[in-house]
Amino acid sequence: MLRPGGRLAVISFHSLEDRTVKRFIRDLARGCVCPPDFPVCRCGQEPELRPLTRRAVRPSAEELGVNPRAGSARLRAALKT
C-alpha cells in the first residue's frame, strides 16, 4: 500500500509484536529467495523495504521520566524502495 519512497513506522509494546515486525521488515529487505546453494540468483526479486534503523529505537531516559509506561515501546522504521 506504500508508494515508493514512503516510510513505514511501527511502534510495538510487546516482544512478540516486535519480533513479528522485525521479521516482516527483514524478509522484505532481503529480496532474493533463492536457496543458498544456487551459484547465481534466478528469482530476480528485489528488496521492497530498506530498514532506516539498525536496531529498534527505545524511549529516552527523559521520556521515561515523563511517561514510565513507555518503557516497553519499540519503534522500527523502513523505507519503501
Short mmCIF file of N, CA and C in Angstrom, two decimals:
data_model
loop_
_atom_site.label_atom_id
_atom_site.label_comp_id
_atom_site.label_asym_id
_atom_site.label_seq_id
_atom_site.Cartn_x
_atom_site.Cartn_y
_atom_site.Cartn_z
N MET A 1 0.81 -1.19 0.00
CA MET A 1 0.00 0.00 0.00
C MET A 1 0.86 1.26 0.00
N LEU A 2 2.11 1.13 0.40
CA LEU A 2 3.00 2.31 0.41
C LEU A 2 3.51 2.60 -0.99
N ARG A 3 3.61 3.85 -1.31
CA ARG A 3 4.23 4.25 -2.57
C ARG A 3 5.74 4.16 -2.41
N PRO A 4 6.49 4.01 -3.51
CA PRO A 4 7.94 4.06 -3.40
C PRO A 4 8.40 5.37 -2.78
N GLY A 5 9.29 5.27 -1.82
CA GLY A 5 9.76 6.43 -1.08
C GLY A 5 8.97 6.66 0.20
N GLY A 6 7.87 5.91 0.39
CA GLY A 6 7.06 6.04 1.60
C GLY A 6 7.78 5.41 2.79
N ARG A 7 7.46 5.89 3.97
CA ARG A 7 8.09 5.39 5.18
C ARG A 7 7.09 4.62 6.03
N LEU A 8 7.54 3.48 6.53
CA LEU A 8 6.75 2.64 7.40
C LEU A 8 7.32 2.77 8.81
N ALA A 9 6.49 3.13 9.77
CA ALA A 9 6.92 3.24 11.17
C ALA A 9 5.94 2.45 12.02
N VAL A 10 6.48 1.55 12.85
CA VAL A 10 5.66 0.69 13.69
C VAL A 10 6.15 0.79 15.12
N ILE A 11 5.23 1.05 16.05
CA ILE A 11 5.55 1.04 17.48
C ILE A 11 4.93 -0.21 18.06
N SER A 12 5.74 -1.04 18.69
CA SER A 12 5.23 -2.25 19.34
C SER A 12 5.47 -2.13 20.84
N PHE A 13 4.60 -2.76 21.59
CA PHE A 13 4.67 -2.68 23.05
C PHE A 13 4.95 -4.03 23.71
N HIS A 14 4.98 -5.11 22.92
CA HIS A 14 5.26 -6.44 23.45
C HIS A 14 6.32 -7.10 22.60
N SER A 15 7.10 -7.97 23.20
CA SER A 15 8.21 -8.59 22.48
C SER A 15 7.73 -9.43 21.30
N LEU A 16 6.58 -10.09 21.42
CA LEU A 16 6.08 -10.88 20.30
C LEU A 16 5.68 -10.00 19.13
N GLU A 17 5.08 -8.85 19.43
CA GLU A 17 4.75 -7.89 18.36
C GLU A 17 6.03 -7.40 17.69
N ASP A 18 7.03 -7.08 18.49
CA ASP A 18 8.28 -6.57 17.95
C ASP A 18 8.96 -7.61 17.08
N ARG A 19 8.91 -8.85 17.49
CA ARG A 19 9.52 -9.93 16.70
C ARG A 19 8.83 -10.04 15.34
N THR A 20 7.50 -9.94 15.33
CA THR A 20 6.75 -10.01 14.07
C THR A 20 7.14 -8.87 13.14
N VAL A 21 7.23 -7.67 13.68
CA VAL A 21 7.60 -6.50 12.87
C VAL A 21 9.03 -6.65 12.36
N LYS A 22 9.95 -7.10 13.23
CA LYS A 22 11.35 -7.26 12.85
C LYS A 22 11.48 -8.27 11.71
N ARG A 23 10.79 -9.38 11.81
CA ARG A 23 10.86 -10.40 10.77
C ARG A 23 10.24 -9.91 9.46
N PHE A 24 9.14 -9.17 9.55
CA PHE A 24 8.49 -8.63 8.37
C PHE A 24 9.44 -7.70 7.60
N ILE A 25 10.06 -6.78 8.32
CA ILE A 25 10.99 -5.84 7.68
C ILE A 25 12.20 -6.59 7.13
N ARG A 26 12.73 -7.53 7.90
CA ARG A 26 13.89 -8.29 7.44
C ARG A 26 13.58 -9.08 6.17
N ASP A 27 12.42 -9.73 6.12
CA ASP A 27 12.06 -10.54 4.95
C ASP A 27 11.87 -9.69 3.71
N LEU A 28 11.25 -8.53 3.85
CA LEU A 28 11.04 -7.67 2.68
C LEU A 28 12.31 -6.91 2.28
N ALA A 29 13.26 -6.79 3.18
CA ALA A 29 14.52 -6.13 2.85
C ALA A 29 15.50 -7.11 2.21
N ARG A 30 15.24 -8.40 2.34
CA ARG A 30 16.16 -9.41 1.84
C ARG A 30 16.16 -9.49 0.32
N GLY A 31 15.00 -9.52 -0.28
CA GLY A 31 14.94 -9.60 -1.74
C GLY A 31 14.99 -11.04 -2.23
N CYS A 32 16.17 -11.51 -2.55
CA CYS A 32 16.36 -12.83 -3.16
C CYS A 32 15.88 -13.95 -2.22
N VAL A 33 15.12 -14.89 -2.80
CA VAL A 33 14.62 -16.03 -2.04
C VAL A 33 15.17 -17.35 -2.57
N CYS A 34 16.21 -17.27 -3.40
CA CYS A 34 16.83 -18.48 -3.94
C CYS A 34 17.53 -19.25 -2.82
N PRO A 35 17.60 -20.58 -2.94
CA PRO A 35 18.36 -21.35 -1.95
C PRO A 35 19.82 -20.92 -1.93
N PRO A 36 20.47 -20.99 -0.77
CA PRO A 36 21.85 -20.53 -0.67
C PRO A 36 22.84 -21.31 -1.53
N ASP A 37 22.49 -22.53 -1.93
CA ASP A 37 23.43 -23.32 -2.72
C ASP A 37 23.38 -23.00 -4.21
N PHE A 38 22.46 -22.09 -4.63
CA PHE A 38 22.43 -21.66 -6.03
C PHE A 38 23.61 -20.74 -6.28
N PRO A 39 24.39 -20.97 -7.34
CA PRO A 39 25.54 -20.10 -7.60
C PRO A 39 25.13 -18.69 -8.08
N VAL A 40 23.97 -18.58 -8.75
CA VAL A 40 23.50 -17.31 -9.29
C VAL A 40 22.02 -17.16 -8.94
N CYS A 41 21.62 -15.95 -8.60
CA CYS A 41 20.22 -15.69 -8.28
C CYS A 41 19.36 -15.90 -9.52
N ARG A 42 18.30 -16.68 -9.38
CA ARG A 42 17.42 -16.94 -10.50
C ARG A 42 16.03 -16.36 -10.28
N CYS A 43 15.73 -15.95 -9.06
CA CYS A 43 14.38 -15.46 -8.78
C CYS A 43 14.19 -14.02 -9.26
N GLY A 44 15.25 -13.22 -9.22
CA GLY A 44 15.18 -11.85 -9.70
C GLY A 44 14.41 -10.90 -8.81
N GLN A 45 14.13 -11.31 -7.58
CA GLN A 45 13.39 -10.43 -6.67
C GLN A 45 14.29 -9.35 -6.12
N GLU A 46 13.73 -8.15 -6.03
CA GLU A 46 14.44 -7.00 -5.48
C GLU A 46 13.89 -6.71 -4.09
N PRO A 47 14.70 -6.15 -3.20
CA PRO A 47 14.19 -5.79 -1.87
C PRO A 47 13.07 -4.75 -1.98
N GLU A 48 12.02 -4.92 -1.17
CA GLU A 48 10.90 -3.98 -1.18
C GLU A 48 11.05 -2.90 -0.12
N LEU A 49 11.79 -3.19 0.94
CA LEU A 49 11.98 -2.23 2.03
C LEU A 49 13.46 -2.07 2.33
N ARG A 50 13.81 -0.91 2.88
CA ARG A 50 15.16 -0.68 3.38
C ARG A 50 15.03 -0.19 4.81
N PRO A 51 15.54 -0.95 5.77
CA PRO A 51 15.42 -0.52 7.17
C PRO A 51 16.11 0.83 7.38
N LEU A 52 15.47 1.71 8.17
CA LEU A 52 16.04 3.03 8.44
C LEU A 52 16.89 3.02 9.71
N THR A 53 16.66 2.06 10.58
CA THR A 53 17.45 1.94 11.81
C THR A 53 17.95 0.51 11.92
N ARG A 54 19.15 0.37 12.43
CA ARG A 54 19.71 -0.98 12.58
C ARG A 54 19.00 -1.75 13.70
N ARG A 55 18.71 -1.06 14.77
CA ARG A 55 18.01 -1.66 15.91
C ARG A 55 16.74 -0.88 16.19
N ALA A 56 15.92 -1.44 17.05
CA ALA A 56 14.70 -0.74 17.45
C ALA A 56 15.07 0.49 18.28
N VAL A 57 14.32 1.56 18.07
CA VAL A 57 14.54 2.80 18.83
C VAL A 57 13.73 2.68 20.13
N ARG A 58 14.40 2.92 21.25
CA ARG A 58 13.76 2.82 22.55
C ARG A 58 13.57 4.22 23.13
N PRO A 59 12.65 4.37 24.07
CA PRO A 59 12.42 5.70 24.66
C PRO A 59 13.63 6.18 25.46
N SER A 60 13.86 7.48 25.45
CA SER A 60 14.98 8.07 26.18
C SER A 60 14.66 8.12 27.67
N ALA A 61 15.69 8.36 28.46
CA ALA A 61 15.50 8.46 29.92
C ALA A 61 14.58 9.63 30.25
N GLU A 62 14.69 10.71 29.49
CA GLU A 62 13.82 11.88 29.72
C GLU A 62 12.35 11.52 29.47
N GLU A 63 12.11 10.79 28.39
CA GLU A 63 10.74 10.39 28.08
C GLU A 63 10.20 9.43 29.14
N LEU A 64 11.04 8.52 29.61
CA LEU A 64 10.61 7.59 30.64
C LEU A 64 10.29 8.31 31.94
N GLY A 65 11.00 9.40 32.21
CA GLY A 65 10.70 10.19 33.41
C GLY A 65 9.32 10.82 33.34
N VAL A 66 8.94 11.25 32.15
CA VAL A 66 7.63 11.87 31.96
C VAL A 66 6.53 10.82 31.84
N ASN A 67 6.84 9.72 31.15
CA ASN A 67 5.85 8.68 30.88
C ASN A 67 6.47 7.31 31.13
N PRO A 68 6.43 6.78 32.35
CA PRO A 68 7.06 5.49 32.65
C PRO A 68 6.45 4.31 31.89
N ARG A 69 5.21 4.46 31.45
CA ARG A 69 4.58 3.35 30.72
C ARG A 69 5.15 3.16 29.33
N ALA A 70 5.95 4.09 28.86
CA ALA A 70 6.57 3.99 27.53
C ALA A 70 7.78 3.07 27.54
N GLY A 71 8.12 2.52 28.68
CA GLY A 71 9.33 1.70 28.80
C GLY A 71 9.38 0.49 27.89
N SER A 72 8.23 -0.07 27.55
CA SER A 72 8.24 -1.27 26.71
C SER A 72 8.12 -0.95 25.22
N ALA A 73 7.98 0.30 24.86
CA ALA A 73 7.77 0.68 23.46
C ALA A 73 9.05 0.51 22.64
N ARG A 74 8.88 0.02 21.41
CA ARG A 74 9.98 -0.13 20.45
C ARG A 74 9.50 0.41 19.11
N LEU A 75 10.32 1.24 18.49
CA LEU A 75 9.98 1.83 17.19
C LEU A 75 10.90 1.23 16.13
N ARG A 76 10.31 0.73 15.06
CA ARG A 76 11.08 0.25 13.91
C ARG A 76 10.55 0.97 12.68
N ALA A 77 11.46 1.35 11.79
CA ALA A 77 11.07 2.12 10.60
C ALA A 77 11.78 1.57 9.38
N ALA A 78 11.11 1.69 8.22
CA ALA A 78 11.67 1.22 6.96
C ALA A 78 11.19 2.13 5.83
N LEU A 79 11.95 2.15 4.75
CA LEU A 79 11.66 2.96 3.57
C LEU A 79 11.30 2.03 2.42
N LYS A 80 10.19 2.32 1.76
CA LYS A 80 9.77 1.51 0.60
C LYS A 80 10.65 1.87 -0.59
N THR A 81 11.22 0.87 -1.25
CA THR A 81 12.09 1.12 -2.39
C THR A 81 11.33 1.01 -3.69
#
